Every structure is written in structure tokens, then in C-alpha cells.
PDB file of C-alpha atoms and ligand atoms in Angstrom:
ATOM      1  CA  MET A   1     -40.504  -6.901   2.952  1.00  0.00           C
ATOM      2  CA  SER A   2     -43.004  -9.828   3.924  1.00  0.00           C
ATOM      3  CA  VAL A   3     -41.857 -13.062   3.110  1.00  0.00           C
ATOM      4  CA  MET A   4     -45.379 -14.801   3.952  1.00  0.00           C
ATOM      5  CA  PRO A   5     -46.227 -16.916   0.852  1.00  0.00           C
ATOM      6  CA  PHE A   6     -49.332 -15.434  -1.024  1.00  0.00           C
ATOM      7  CA  ASP A   7     -51.140 -18.716  -0.737  1.00  0.00           C
ATOM      8  CA  GLN A   8     -50.792 -18.723   3.225  1.00  0.00           C
ATOM      9  CA  ARG A   9     -51.994 -15.166   4.190  1.00  0.00           C
ATOM     10  CA  GLU A  10     -55.099 -14.234   6.286  1.00  0.00           C
ATOM     11  CA  GLY A  11     -58.402 -13.044   5.197  1.00  0.00           C
ATOM     12  CA  VAL A  12     -60.918 -13.564   2.655  1.00  0.00           C
ATOM     13  CA  ILE A  13     -60.824 -13.954  -1.196  1.00  0.00           C
ATOM     14  CA  TRP A  14     -64.002 -13.407  -3.350  1.00  0.00           C
ATOM     15  CA  PHE A  15     -64.178 -16.344  -5.613  1.00  0.00           C
ATOM     16  CA  ASN A  16     -66.942 -16.752  -8.377  1.00  0.00           C
ATOM     17  CA  GLY A  17     -69.555 -14.916  -6.408  1.00  0.00           C
ATOM     18  CA  GLU A  18     -68.679 -15.667  -2.785  1.00  0.00           C
ATOM     19  CA  LEU A  19     -66.139 -14.714  -0.120  1.00  0.00           C
ATOM     20  CA  ILE A  20     -64.054 -17.846   1.097  1.00  0.00           C
ATOM     21  CA  PRO A  21     -61.382 -18.296   3.491  1.00  0.00           C
ATOM     22  CA  TRP A  22     -58.125 -17.087   1.870  1.00  0.00           C
ATOM     23  CA  ALA A  23     -56.498 -20.726   1.967  1.00  0.00           C
ATOM     24  CA  ASP A  24     -59.614 -22.185   0.164  1.00  0.00           C
ATOM     25  CA  ALA A  25     -59.161 -20.258  -3.027  1.00  0.00           C
ATOM     26  CA  LYS A  26     -57.538 -22.981  -4.795  1.00  0.00           C
ATOM     27  CA  ILE A  27     -57.990 -24.224  -8.545  1.00  0.00           C
ATOM     28  CA  HIS A  28     -56.950 -27.723 -10.072  1.00  0.00           C
ATOM     29  CA  VAL A  29     -53.601 -28.097 -11.973  1.00  0.00           C
ATOM     30  CA  LEU A  30     -55.666 -28.986 -15.005  1.00  0.00           C
ATOM     31  CA  THR A  31     -56.834 -25.339 -15.416  1.00  0.00           C
ATOM     32  CA  HIS A  32     -56.955 -24.251 -18.949  1.00  0.00           C
ATOM     33  CA  ALA A  33     -55.454 -20.938 -18.038  1.00  0.00           C
ATOM     34  CA  LEU A  34     -52.561 -22.407 -16.360  1.00  0.00           C
ATOM     35  CA  HIS A  35     -51.737 -24.312 -19.641  1.00  0.00           C
ATOM     36  CA  TYR A  36     -52.578 -21.957 -22.322  1.00  0.00           C
ATOM     37  CA  ALA A  37     -52.390 -18.415 -20.572  1.00  0.00           C
ATOM     38  CA  SER A  38     -56.202 -17.909 -20.931  1.00  0.00           C
ATOM     39  CA  ALA A  39     -56.360 -15.321 -18.116  1.00  0.00           C
ATOM     40  CA  VAL A  40     -56.918 -11.419 -17.819  1.00  0.00           C
ATOM     41  CA  PHE A  41     -56.519  -9.401 -14.564  1.00  0.00           C
ATOM     42  CA  GLU A  42     -56.168  -6.083 -12.907  1.00  0.00           C
ATOM     43  CA  GLY A  43     -54.189  -4.082 -10.437  1.00  0.00           C
ATOM     44  CA  GLU A  44     -55.696  -1.513  -8.428  1.00  0.00           C
ATOM     45  CA  ARG A  45     -55.173   0.527  -5.226  1.00  0.00           C
ATOM     46  CA  ALA A  46     -57.173   1.584  -2.595  1.00  0.00           C
ATOM     47  CA  TYR A  47     -56.392   4.685  -0.720  1.00  0.00           C
ATOM     48  CA  GLY A  48     -58.271   5.575   2.458  1.00  0.00           C
ATOM     49  CA  GLY A  49     -60.595   2.853   2.076  1.00  0.00           C
ATOM     50  CA  GLU A  50     -61.568   3.679  -1.707  1.00  0.00           C
ATOM     51  CA  ILE A  51     -60.474   1.913  -4.902  1.00  0.00           C
ATOM     52  CA  PHE A  52     -58.910   4.893  -7.124  1.00  0.00           C
ATOM     53  CA  LYS A  53     -60.573   4.658 -10.538  1.00  0.00           C
ATOM     54  CA  LEU A  54     -62.386   1.270  -9.602  1.00  0.00           C
ATOM     55  CA  ALA A  55     -64.922   1.739 -12.587  1.00  0.00           C
ATOM     56  CA  GLU A  56     -61.929   2.163 -15.192  1.00  0.00           C
ATOM     57  CA  HIS A  57     -60.007  -0.687 -13.810  1.00  0.00           C
ATOM     58  CA  THR A  58     -63.318  -3.054 -13.962  1.00  0.00           C
ATOM     59  CA  GLN A  59     -64.130  -1.688 -17.367  1.00  0.00           C
ATOM     60  CA  ARG A  60     -60.546  -2.491 -18.280  1.00  0.00           C
ATOM     61  CA  LEU A  61     -60.898  -6.060 -16.759  1.00  0.00           C
ATOM     62  CA  PHE A  62     -64.042  -6.875 -19.103  1.00  0.00           C
ATOM     63  CA  ASP A  63     -62.224  -5.281 -22.381  1.00  0.00           C
ATOM     64  CA  SER A  64     -59.046  -7.440 -21.494  1.00  0.00           C
ATOM     65  CA  ALA A  65     -61.219 -10.704 -21.083  1.00  0.00           C
ATOM     66  CA  ALA A  66     -63.456  -9.743 -24.692  1.00  0.00           C
ATOM     67  CA  MET A  67     -60.032  -9.412 -26.433  1.00  0.00           C
ATOM     68  CA  LEU A  68     -59.396 -12.834 -25.233  1.00  0.00           C
ATOM     69  CA  ASP A  69     -62.437 -14.198 -26.554  1.00  0.00           C
ATOM     70  CA  MET A  70     -63.753 -14.675 -22.920  1.00  0.00           C
ATOM     71  CA  LYS A  71     -66.985 -13.431 -21.615  1.00  0.00           C
ATOM     72  CA  ILE A  72     -67.163 -12.908 -17.761  1.00  0.00           C
ATOM     73  CA  PRO A  73     -70.314 -13.979 -16.407  1.00  0.00           C
ATOM     74  CA  TYR A  74     -71.131 -11.090 -14.108  1.00  0.00           C
ATOM     75  CA  LYS A  75     -71.973  -7.294 -14.818  1.00  0.00           C
ATOM     76  CA  VAL A  76     -69.472  -4.860 -14.486  1.00  0.00           C
ATOM     77  CA  ALA A  77     -71.292  -3.193 -11.648  1.00  0.00           C
ATOM     78  CA  GLU A  78     -71.346  -6.671  -9.816  1.00  0.00           C
ATOM     79  CA  ILE A  79     -67.522  -6.744 -10.048  1.00  0.00           C
ATOM     80  CA  GLU A  80     -66.994  -3.385  -8.624  1.00  0.00           C
ATOM     81  CA  GLU A  81     -69.372  -3.984  -5.879  1.00  0.00           C
ATOM     82  CA  ALA A  82     -67.400  -7.304  -5.077  1.00  0.00           C
ATOM     83  CA  CYS A  83     -64.114  -5.338  -5.030  1.00  0.00           C
ATOM     84  CA  ARG A  84     -65.670  -2.944  -2.473  1.00  0.00           C
ATOM     85  CA  GLU A  85     -66.994  -5.699  -0.462  1.00  0.00           C
ATOM     86  CA  THR A  86     -63.750  -7.507  -0.340  1.00  0.00           C
ATOM     87  CA  LEU A  87     -61.818  -4.538   0.450  1.00  0.00           C
ATOM     88  CA  ALA A  88     -64.263  -3.903   3.477  1.00  0.00           C
ATOM     89  CA  ARG A  89     -63.881  -7.543   4.623  1.00  0.00           C
ATOM     90  CA  GLN A  90     -60.175  -7.324   4.481  1.00  0.00           C
ATOM     91  CA  GLY A  91     -60.373  -4.159   6.760  1.00  0.00           C
ATOM     92  CA  PHE A  92     -57.459  -2.341   4.693  1.00  0.00           C
ATOM     93  CA  ALA A  93     -57.570   1.448   4.288  1.00  0.00           C
ATOM     94  CA  ASN A  94     -54.654   1.381   1.933  1.00  0.00           C
ATOM     95  CA  ALA A  95     -54.215  -1.924  -0.186  1.00  0.00           C
ATOM     96  CA  TYR A  96     -53.510  -3.470  -3.687  1.00  0.00           C
ATOM     97  CA  VAL A  97     -56.748  -5.155  -5.336  1.00  0.00           C
ATOM     98  CA  ARG A  98     -56.244  -7.934  -7.777  1.00  0.00           C
ATOM     99  CA  PRO A  99     -59.284  -9.153  -9.699  1.00  0.00           C
ATOM    100  CA  ILE A 100     -58.447 -12.163 -12.365  1.00  0.00           C
ATOM    101  CA  ALA A 101     -60.712 -13.807 -14.591  1.00  0.00           C
ATOM    102  CA  TRP A 102     -59.432 -17.235 -16.317  1.00  0.00           C
ATOM    103  CA  ARG A 103     -60.633 -20.247 -18.128  1.00  0.00           C
ATOM    104  CA  GLY A 104     -61.509 -23.130 -16.014  1.00  0.00           C
ATOM    105  CA  SER A 105     -60.905 -26.872 -16.168  1.00  0.00           C
ATOM    106  CA  GLU A 106     -63.855 -28.265 -18.420  1.00  0.00           C
ATOM    107  CA  MET A 107     -61.701 -28.516 -21.416  1.00  0.00           C
ATOM    108  CA  MET A 108     -58.218 -29.148 -21.789  1.00  0.00           C
ATOM    109  CA  GLY A 109     -56.893 -28.369 -25.269  1.00  0.00           C
ATOM    110  CA  VAL A 110     -56.090 -25.264 -27.410  1.00  0.00           C
ATOM    111  CA  SER A 111     -59.843 -24.926 -28.036  1.00  0.00           C
ATOM    112  CA  ALA A 112     -61.922 -24.252 -24.850  1.00  0.00           C
ATOM    113  CA  GLN A 113     -65.190 -22.808 -26.041  1.00  0.00           C
ATOM    114  CA  THR A 114     -67.344 -24.091 -23.329  1.00  0.00           C
ATOM    115  CA  THR A 115     -65.017 -23.497 -20.140  1.00  0.00           C
ATOM    116  CA  LYS A 116     -66.250 -21.743 -17.643  1.00  0.00           C
ATOM    117  CA  ILE A 117     -64.918 -18.039 -16.821  1.00  0.00           C
ATOM    118  CA  ASN A 118     -64.023 -17.853 -13.223  1.00  0.00           C
ATOM    119  CA  VAL A 119     -63.454 -14.528 -11.670  1.00  0.00           C
ATOM    120  CA  ALA A 120     -61.567 -14.109  -8.289  1.00  0.00           C
ATOM    121  CA  ILE A 121     -60.478 -10.886  -6.373  1.00  0.00           C
ATOM    122  CA  ALA A 122     -57.775 -10.792  -3.797  1.00  0.00           C
ATOM    123  CA  ILE A 123     -56.478  -8.165  -1.573  1.00  0.00           C
ATOM    124  CA  TRP A 124     -53.390  -7.535   0.132  1.00  0.00           C
ATOM    125  CA  GLN A 125     -51.247  -4.709   1.472  1.00  0.00           C
ATOM    126  CA  TRP A 126     -48.420  -3.640  -0.949  1.00  0.00           C
ATOM    127  CA  PRO A 127     -46.587  -0.622   0.253  1.00  0.00           C
ATOM    128  CA  ALA A 128     -44.316   0.458  -2.504  1.00  0.00           C
ATOM    129  CA  TYR A 129     -43.300  -1.152  -5.705  1.00  0.00           C
ATOM    130  CA  PHE A 130     -39.793   0.018  -5.642  1.00  0.00           C
ATOM    131  CA  ASP A 131     -37.570   0.512  -2.748  1.00  0.00           C
ATOM    132  CA  PRO A 132     -38.732   3.988  -0.972  1.00  0.00           C
ATOM    133  CA  ALA A 133     -34.878   4.700  -0.395  1.00  0.00           C
ATOM    134  CA  GLN A 134     -34.536   5.109  -4.116  1.00  0.00           C
ATOM    135  CA  LEU A 135     -36.803   7.994  -4.679  1.00  0.00           C
ATOM    136  CA  GLU A 136     -34.223  10.594  -4.232  1.00  0.00           C
ATOM    137  CA  THR A 137     -32.070   9.535  -6.678  1.00  0.00           C
ATOM    138  CA  GLY A 138     -34.471   7.522  -9.063  1.00  0.00           C
ATOM    139  CA  ILE A 139     -34.497   3.868  -9.842  1.00  0.00           C
ATOM    140  CA  LYS A 140     -32.184   2.343 -12.493  1.00  0.00           C
ATOM    141  CA  LEU A 141     -33.511   0.686 -15.499  1.00  0.00           C
ATOM    142  CA  ASP A 142     -31.777  -1.666 -17.678  1.00  0.00           C
ATOM    143  CA  ILE A 143     -32.744  -1.883 -21.384  1.00  0.00           C
ATOM    144  CA  ALA A 144     -34.413  -5.322 -22.040  1.00  0.00           C
ATOM    145  CA  GLU A 145     -33.831  -7.490 -24.990  1.00  0.00           C
ATOM    146  CA  TRP A 146     -37.308  -8.514 -25.065  1.00  0.00           C
ATOM    147  CA  ARG A 147     -39.540  -6.382 -27.315  1.00  0.00           C
ATOM    148  CA  ARG A 148     -43.312  -5.699 -27.083  1.00  0.00           C
ATOM    149  CA  PRO A 149     -45.121  -7.385 -29.389  1.00  0.00           C
ATOM    150  CA  ASP A 150     -46.766  -6.376 -32.911  1.00  0.00           C
ATOM    151  CA  PRO A 151     -50.493  -6.318 -31.985  1.00  0.00           C
ATOM    152  CA  LYS A 152     -50.705  -8.337 -35.037  1.00  0.00           C
ATOM    153  CA  THR A 153     -48.805 -10.995 -33.222  1.00  0.00           C
ATOM    154  CA  ALA A 154     -50.505 -10.851 -29.485  1.00  0.00           C
ATOM    155  CA  PRO A 155     -53.471  -9.146 -28.133  1.00  0.00           C
ATOM    156  CA  ALA A 156     -50.884  -6.512 -26.974  1.00  0.00           C
ATOM    157  CA  LEU A 157     -53.610  -3.894 -25.724  1.00  0.00           C
ATOM    158  CA  ALA A 158     -55.072  -6.455 -23.037  1.00  0.00           C
ATOM    159  CA  LYS A 159     -54.042  -6.978 -19.622  1.00  0.00           C
ATOM    160  CA  ALA A 160     -53.589 -10.531 -20.431  1.00  0.00           C
ATOM    161  CA  VAL A 161     -51.212 -12.899 -18.134  1.00  0.00           C
ATOM    162  CA  GLY A 162     -49.627 -14.431 -21.317  1.00  0.00           C
ATOM    163  CA  LEU A 163     -47.876 -10.839 -22.209  1.00  0.00           C
ATOM    164  CA  TYR A 164     -46.126 -10.874 -18.964  1.00  0.00           C
ATOM    165  CA  MET A 165     -43.917 -13.649 -19.621  1.00  0.00           C
ATOM    166  CA  ILE A 166     -41.505 -11.378 -21.431  1.00  0.00           C
ATOM    167  CA  CYS A 167     -41.972  -8.783 -18.354  1.00  0.00           C
ATOM    168  CA  THR A 168     -40.657 -11.398 -16.035  1.00  0.00           C
ATOM    169  CA  LEU A 169     -37.887 -12.599 -17.945  1.00  0.00           C
ATOM    170  CA  SER A 170     -36.797  -8.712 -18.492  1.00  0.00           C
ATOM    171  CA  LYS A 171     -37.123  -7.768 -14.922  1.00  0.00           C
ATOM    172  CA  HIS A 172     -35.159 -10.785 -13.799  1.00  0.00           C
ATOM    173  CA  ALA A 173     -32.455 -10.086 -16.245  1.00  0.00           C
ATOM    174  CA  ALA A 174     -32.382  -6.455 -15.170  1.00  0.00           C
ATOM    175  CA  GLU A 175     -32.487  -7.384 -11.390  1.00  0.00           C
ATOM    176  CA  ARG A 176     -29.368  -9.752 -11.972  1.00  0.00           C
ATOM    177  CA  LYS A 177     -27.463  -6.824 -13.258  1.00  0.00           C
ATOM    178  CA  GLY A 178     -28.309  -4.580 -10.366  1.00  0.00           C
ATOM    179  CA  PHE A 179     -30.877  -2.606 -12.070  1.00  0.00           C
ATOM    180  CA  ALA A 180     -34.662  -2.053 -10.528  1.00  0.00           C
ATOM    181  CA  ASP A 181     -36.637  -2.701 -13.688  1.00  0.00           C
ATOM    182  CA  ALA A 182     -36.119  -2.600 -17.536  1.00  0.00           C
ATOM    183  CA  LEU A 183     -37.126  -0.472 -20.184  1.00  0.00           C
ATOM    184  CA  MET A 184     -38.777  -2.309 -23.064  1.00  0.00           C
ATOM    185  CA  LEU A 185     -38.605  -1.254 -26.700  1.00  0.00           C
ATOM    186  CA  ASP A 186     -41.369  -2.185 -29.128  1.00  0.00           C
ATOM    187  CA  TRP A 187     -41.294  -4.636 -32.085  1.00  0.00           C
ATOM    188  CA  ARG A 188     -40.150  -1.433 -34.115  1.00  0.00           C
ATOM    189  CA  GLY A 189     -37.458  -0.548 -31.656  1.00  0.00           C
ATOM    190  CA  GLN A 190     -39.220   2.375 -30.545  1.00  0.00           C
ATOM    191  CA  ILE A 191     -39.554   2.981 -26.507  1.00  0.00           C
ATOM    192  CA  ALA A 192     -42.530   1.085 -25.341  1.00  0.00           C
ATOM    193  CA  GLU A 193     -42.764   0.940 -21.493  1.00  0.00           C
ATOM    194  CA  CYS A 194     -41.337  -0.942 -18.443  1.00  0.00           C
ATOM    195  CA  THR A 195     -42.186  -4.289 -17.169  1.00  0.00           C
ATOM    196  CA  GLY A 196     -45.246  -2.905 -15.240  1.00  0.00           C
ATOM    197  CA  ALA A 197     -45.310   0.754 -15.780  1.00  0.00           C
ATOM    198  CA  ASN A 198     -45.554   3.335 -18.325  1.00  0.00           C
ATOM    199  CA  ILE A 199     -42.777   6.001 -19.009  1.00  0.00           C
ATOM    200  CA  PHE A 200     -42.560   9.742 -19.226  1.00  0.00           C
ATOM    201  CA  PHE A 201     -39.435  12.007 -20.236  1.00  0.00           C
ATOM    202  CA  VAL A 202     -39.015  15.598 -19.668  1.00  0.00           C
ATOM    203  CA  LYS A 203     -37.422  17.988 -22.220  1.00  0.00           C
ATOM    204  CA  ASP A 204     -37.505  21.926 -22.182  1.00  0.00           C
ATOM    205  CA  GLY A 205     -40.301  21.863 -19.527  1.00  0.00           C
ATOM    206  CA  GLU A 206     -42.374  19.331 -21.550  1.00  0.00           C
ATOM    207  CA  LEU A 207     -43.474  15.999 -21.320  1.00  0.00           C
ATOM    208  CA  HIS A 208     -42.878  13.017 -23.884  1.00  0.00           C
ATOM    209  CA  THR A 209     -44.368   9.520 -23.605  1.00  0.00           C
ATOM    210  CA  PRO A 210     -44.524   6.932 -26.284  1.00  0.00           C
ATOM    211  CA  VAL A 211     -48.010   6.321 -28.216  1.00  0.00           C
ATOM    212  CA  PRO A 212     -49.557   3.388 -26.493  1.00  0.00           C
ATOM    213  CA  ASP A 213     -50.550   1.490 -29.774  1.00  0.00           C
ATOM    214  CA  CYS A 214     -48.878  -1.815 -28.763  1.00  0.00           C
ATOM    215  CA  PHE A 215     -48.832  -1.808 -24.892  1.00  0.00           C
ATOM    216  CA  LEU A 216     -51.231  -0.844 -22.158  1.00  0.00           C
ATOM    217  CA  ASP A 217     -52.443   2.574 -22.165  1.00  0.00           C
ATOM    218  CA  GLY A 218     -52.332   2.721 -18.182  1.00  0.00           C
ATOM    219  CA  ILE A 219     -54.895   4.392 -15.988  1.00  0.00           C
ATOM    220  CA  THR A 220     -51.877   5.923 -14.323  1.00  0.00           C
ATOM    221  CA  ARG A 221     -50.558   7.307 -17.410  1.00  0.00           C
ATOM    222  CA  ARG A 222     -53.767   8.780 -18.267  1.00  0.00           C
ATOM    223  CA  THR A 223     -54.327  10.396 -14.733  1.00  0.00           C
ATOM    224  CA  VAL A 224     -50.847  11.961 -14.896  1.00  0.00           C
ATOM    225  CA  ILE A 225     -51.607  13.411 -18.441  1.00  0.00           C
ATOM    226  CA  GLU A 226     -54.616  15.160 -17.099  1.00  0.00           C
ATOM    227  CA  LEU A 227     -52.610  16.326 -13.978  1.00  0.00           C
ATOM    228  CA  ALA A 228     -49.730  17.904 -16.369  1.00  0.00           C
ATOM    229  CA  ARG A 229     -52.333  19.283 -18.401  1.00  0.00           C
ATOM    230  CA  ARG A 230     -53.950  20.830 -15.362  1.00  0.00           C
ATOM    231  CA  ARG A 231     -50.870  22.759 -14.678  1.00  0.00           C
ATOM    232  CA  GLN A 232     -50.447  23.907 -18.329  1.00  0.00           C
ATOM    233  CA  ILE A 233     -47.656  21.474 -19.122  1.00  0.00           C
ATOM    234  CA  THR A 234     -47.487  20.401 -22.743  1.00  0.00           C
ATOM    235  CA  VAL A 235     -47.664  16.629 -22.965  1.00  0.00           C
ATOM    236  CA  ASN A 236     -46.299  15.236 -26.535  1.00  0.00           C
ATOM    237  CA  GLU A 237     -47.745  11.694 -27.057  1.00  0.00           C
ATOM    238  CA  ARG A 238     -45.442  10.481 -29.674  1.00  0.00           C
ATOM    239  CA  VAL A 239     -42.924   7.935 -31.290  1.00  0.00           C
ATOM    240  CA  ILE A 240     -39.692   7.965 -29.279  1.00  0.00           C
ATOM    241  CA  TRP A 241     -36.628   6.305 -30.204  1.00  0.00           C
ATOM    242  CA  PRO A 242     -33.868   5.190 -27.712  1.00  0.00           C
ATOM    243  CA  GLU A 243     -31.250   7.452 -29.733  1.00  0.00           C
ATOM    244  CA  GLU A 244     -33.532  10.351 -27.875  1.00  0.00           C
ATOM    245  CA  LEU A 245     -32.443   9.117 -24.492  1.00  0.00           C
ATOM    246  CA  ILE A 246     -29.279  11.428 -24.427  1.00  0.00           C
ATOM    247  CA  GLY A 247     -31.433  14.553 -24.867  1.00  0.00           C
ATOM    248  CA  PHE A 248     -33.968  14.076 -22.284  1.00  0.00           C
ATOM    249  CA  GLU A 249     -33.641  15.970 -19.022  1.00  0.00           C
ATOM    250  CA  GLN A 250     -35.656  13.853 -16.619  1.00  0.00           C
ATOM    251  CA  CYS A 251     -37.444  10.572 -16.537  1.00  0.00           C
ATOM    252  CA  PHE A 252     -40.280   8.850 -14.655  1.00  0.00           C
ATOM    253  CA  ILE A 253     -42.401   5.703 -14.667  1.00  0.00           C
ATOM    254  CA  VAL A 254     -45.920   5.396 -13.905  1.00  0.00           C
ATOM    255  CA  GLY A 255     -48.488   2.577 -12.973  1.00  0.00           C
ATOM    256  CA  THR A 256     -50.897   1.375 -10.159  1.00  0.00           C
ATOM    257  CA  ALA A 257     -48.124  -0.430  -8.070  1.00  0.00           C
ATOM    258  CA  ALA A 258     -45.362   2.087  -8.984  1.00  0.00           C
ATOM    259  CA  GLU A 259     -47.458   5.387  -8.372  1.00  0.00           C
ATOM    260  CA  VAL A 260     -45.020   7.841 -10.002  1.00  0.00           C
ATOM    261  CA  THR A 261     -41.365   6.639  -9.673  1.00  0.00           C
ATOM    262  CA  PRO A 262     -38.427   8.954 -10.866  1.00  0.00           C
ATOM    263  CA  VAL A 263     -35.822   7.400 -12.905  1.00  0.00           C
ATOM    264  CA  GLY A 264     -32.298   8.225 -12.221  1.00  0.00           C
ATOM    265  CA  GLN A 265     -30.536   6.017 -14.968  1.00  0.00           C
ATOM    266  CA  ILE A 266     -31.427   3.887 -18.064  1.00  0.00           C
ATOM    267  CA  GLY A 267     -28.822   1.710 -19.328  1.00  0.00           C
ATOM    268  CA  THR A 268     -25.835   4.026 -19.455  1.00  0.00           C
ATOM    269  CA  TYR A 269     -27.759   7.354 -19.270  1.00  0.00           C
ATOM    270  CA  LYS A 270     -28.278   9.433 -16.241  1.00  0.00           C
ATOM    271  CA  PHE A 271     -31.080  11.699 -15.150  1.00  0.00           C
ATOM    272  CA  PRO A 272     -31.450  13.921 -12.370  1.00  0.00           C
ATOM    273  CA  VAL A 273     -34.729  13.722 -10.304  1.00  0.00           C
ATOM    274  CA  GLY A 274     -36.182  17.092 -11.214  1.00  0.00           C
ATOM    275  CA  ASP A 275     -38.875  19.276 -10.220  1.00  0.00           C
ATOM    276  CA  LEU A 276     -41.304  18.226 -12.801  1.00  0.00           C
ATOM    277  CA  ALA A 277     -41.092  14.531 -11.658  1.00  0.00           C
ATOM    278  CA  ARG A 278     -41.468  15.519  -8.070  1.00  0.00           C
ATOM    279  CA  THR A 279     -44.516  17.838  -8.538  1.00  0.00           C
ATOM    280  CA  LEU A 280     -46.188  15.136 -10.607  1.00  0.00           C
ATOM    281  CA  ARG A 281     -45.587  12.541  -7.921  1.00  0.00           C
ATOM    282  CA  ALA A 282     -47.146  14.840  -5.236  1.00  0.00           C
ATOM    283  CA  ASP A 283     -49.978  15.844  -7.455  1.00  0.00           C
ATOM    284  CA  TYR A 284     -50.619  12.086  -8.472  1.00  0.00           C
ATOM    285  CA  LEU A 285     -50.421  11.083  -4.376  1.00  0.00           C
ATOM    286  CA  ALA A 286     -53.054  13.908  -3.604  1.00  0.00           C
ATOM    287  CA  GLU A 287     -55.201  12.905  -6.629  1.00  0.00           C
ATOM    288  CA  VAL A 288     -55.717   9.359  -5.391  1.00  0.00           C
ATOM    289  CA  GLN A 289     -57.004  10.439  -2.039  1.00  0.00           C
ATOM    290  CA  PRO A 290     -60.642   9.779  -1.579  1.00  0.00           C
ATOM    291  CA  THR A 291     -61.392  13.413  -0.276  1.00  0.00           C
ATOM    292  CA  LYS A 292     -60.031  15.042  -3.336  1.00  0.00           C
ATOM    293  CA  VAL A 293     -61.734  12.766  -5.819  1.00  0.00           C
ATOM    294  CA  ALA A 294     -65.009  13.005  -4.152  1.00  0.00           C
ATOM    295  CA  ALA A 295     -64.752  16.758  -4.323  1.00  0.00           C
ATOM    296  CA  GLU A 296     -64.539  16.742  -8.020  1.00  0.00           C
TER     297      GLU A 296
HETATM  298  N1  LIG B   1     -47.906  -1.473 -18.404  1.00  0.00           N
HETATM  299  C1  LIG B   1     -47.859  -2.597 -17.659  1.00  0.00           C
HETATM  300  C2  LIG B   1     -47.245  -3.896 -18.504  1.00  0.00           C
HETATM  301  C3  LIG B   1     -48.452  -2.631 -16.572  1.00  0.00           C
HETATM  302  O1  LIG B   1     -48.411  -3.911 -16.009  1.00  0.00           O
HETATM  303  C4  LIG B   1     -49.066  -1.680 -16.109  1.00  0.00           C
HETATM  304  C5  LIG B   1     -49.701  -1.881 -14.587  1.00  0.00           C
HETATM  305  N2  LIG B   1     -50.953  -2.254 -14.745  1.00  0.00           N
HETATM  306  C6  LIG B   1     -49.015  -0.442 -16.562  1.00  0.00           C
HETATM  307  C7  LIG B   1     -48.421  -0.263 -17.786  1.00  0.00           C
HETATM  308  C8  LIG B   1     -49.653   0.637 -15.852  1.00  0.00           C
HETATM  309  O2  LIG B   1     -50.937   0.651 -16.126  1.00  0.00           O
HETATM  310  P1  LIG B   1     -51.956   0.997 -14.818  1.00  0.00           P
HETATM  311  O3  LIG B   1     -51.381   2.537 -14.647  1.00  0.00           O
HETATM  312  O4  LIG B   1     -53.233   1.039 -15.578  1.00  0.00           O
HETATM  313  O5  LIG B   1     -51.482   0.315 -13.387  1.00  0.00           O
END
């Protein structure tokens, strides 16, 4: 893993409409987003020079901004084009794409009605989110103490930076105990998702995944559901309680960064890495390739 700090990397960053040197993409310490979490972002992956589901990600960035009462001062198509242009300038075939929109420094206080909404896009190489050596046995998940909030408590469906506070805390706690990540329950105690990925279980040849009513309905999640249905596999989107963990036969998590990663253990429950998890991982890795997408 590279130890190069993120502010000292090479290349360009798209910053409010311009490509500027990576090192110059700075903001002031009195930025509303830093003090009041007024920022939303995306996480995208490029494969073979093309950003997978760029239109869906870009639309979600705008939807997340709207949920935070922020209006991005660009058109969706302009941000899509900016992502493509930045990728081309960075010169990577396979990369991670991070657009972010945030409130600036014009007002410092809870109210920030007239602050500028800024947008930046940074692209770097991010090979595998989890240790590839763990693909055979599956990663180990802790069960987090923090719970996904009630949508009446926070804009739970937005990809908003404030929601990641409990994710970082949960992932730190998990890593300290030797787990790779944490499974988070929701405010009702139902199984929700991981700190940066959605979760699927297998039982009797069918998939089971929680209803995304208080957490991100991931683009990878929707892709995997479609891939499973193409194979005539039944997908049950339903309420799942932790008591059911004992009866599940396989488990895997899905996300742009995590792709499809098998899970070998959650707390004290163990799962073998089975054929269905392997098949859907292979299907996903085929689906993200640009030739495949273009052929459809
Ligand atoms: N949940 C959380 C909390 C995430 O950060 C992510 C990654 N964006 C996901 C789920 C998966 O979403 P996607 O498949 O759209 O990347």
C-alpha cells in the first residue's frame, strides 16, 4: 500500500471548473464544510479508461447535494464531462474517482444560505479495498456499536460526509479487534450495511439483502441484484434481523471500492466462501469492463 500522503500526489485536480496542479487544490481552514459537515461526495471506479455507471453516480451527487439544501452550480452533464476529462488527464485506465461538493467560506455559522457551493474531482489509483489475500477465505466483520440513523434524524439516503463519522468510528473499532470492517445495524436493530458497502446473504440458493430505507442504496447493490436476476436467482429485499445470521450459508459485501467481496465471518458467525459469492464477483468484474457495457 502506498504511503504517499493524499495532498502530495501527482497530477491534476478539477477544481471549480479548472484543472489545476494536484498540490494547489486547497481550501481555507474557515470552510463551512469542515466545521458543519456541509459536503457530499461520490466514489466511482474507472475500468479500462471508462467510469462505470458515471451517469448514475453523477445524478446521485446532485441528489445528495439537494438533500443537504445545496445547489451544485453546474449541469449534471458538465460534471460527467469533467470526470472524463480529469481521468484522461491523469492517464489512468483503472482508477478511483472522487467528486466532492462543499460549502465554502463566505459565511461561518450554522446558517450558510449564501455560501458558494464548490466542486472538485480527484482521481487516483486504488487497487483493492480489502486485502486480496482474504478473497479466498472472506473478510471478517465486527458488529458495530454505532447504528445507522433514523431518516428523521439525519439525511440518511444522501452520500453526505457527516454520515461517515460513525463509519470511521466503527471501522477503527473493528480494525483494533483484528476485523477488516464492521456490519452496522440500523436504528431499529435490523441489519443495515457495512461502513462503505452494502451486504448480501445466501440461503437455499436465494439472495437476501436489507431494504435500503435508512442507508445508501448502492449502485453496486443495484447492479448485483440485476446480475443475479439475469441468472434467475431470486433476490429477497427484506427486513433482516441479526438473529438470522446463524441460518445464512454465505455472505458478501458490495460497493464501488469493495466491488464484490466475500465475507467469512461476522462477529462469531462463520460463513464459507461459496459458489454464488464467487459467481457474482466474476459477473460483476465482467460487467464493469467497458467492452461489455458498450455491447449492451
Ligand atoms: N454504503 C456506504 C456507506 C458507502 O459508502 C458505499 C460506497 N459508496 C456503499 C454503501 C455502496 O455504494 P456504491 O455501490 O454506490 O458504491
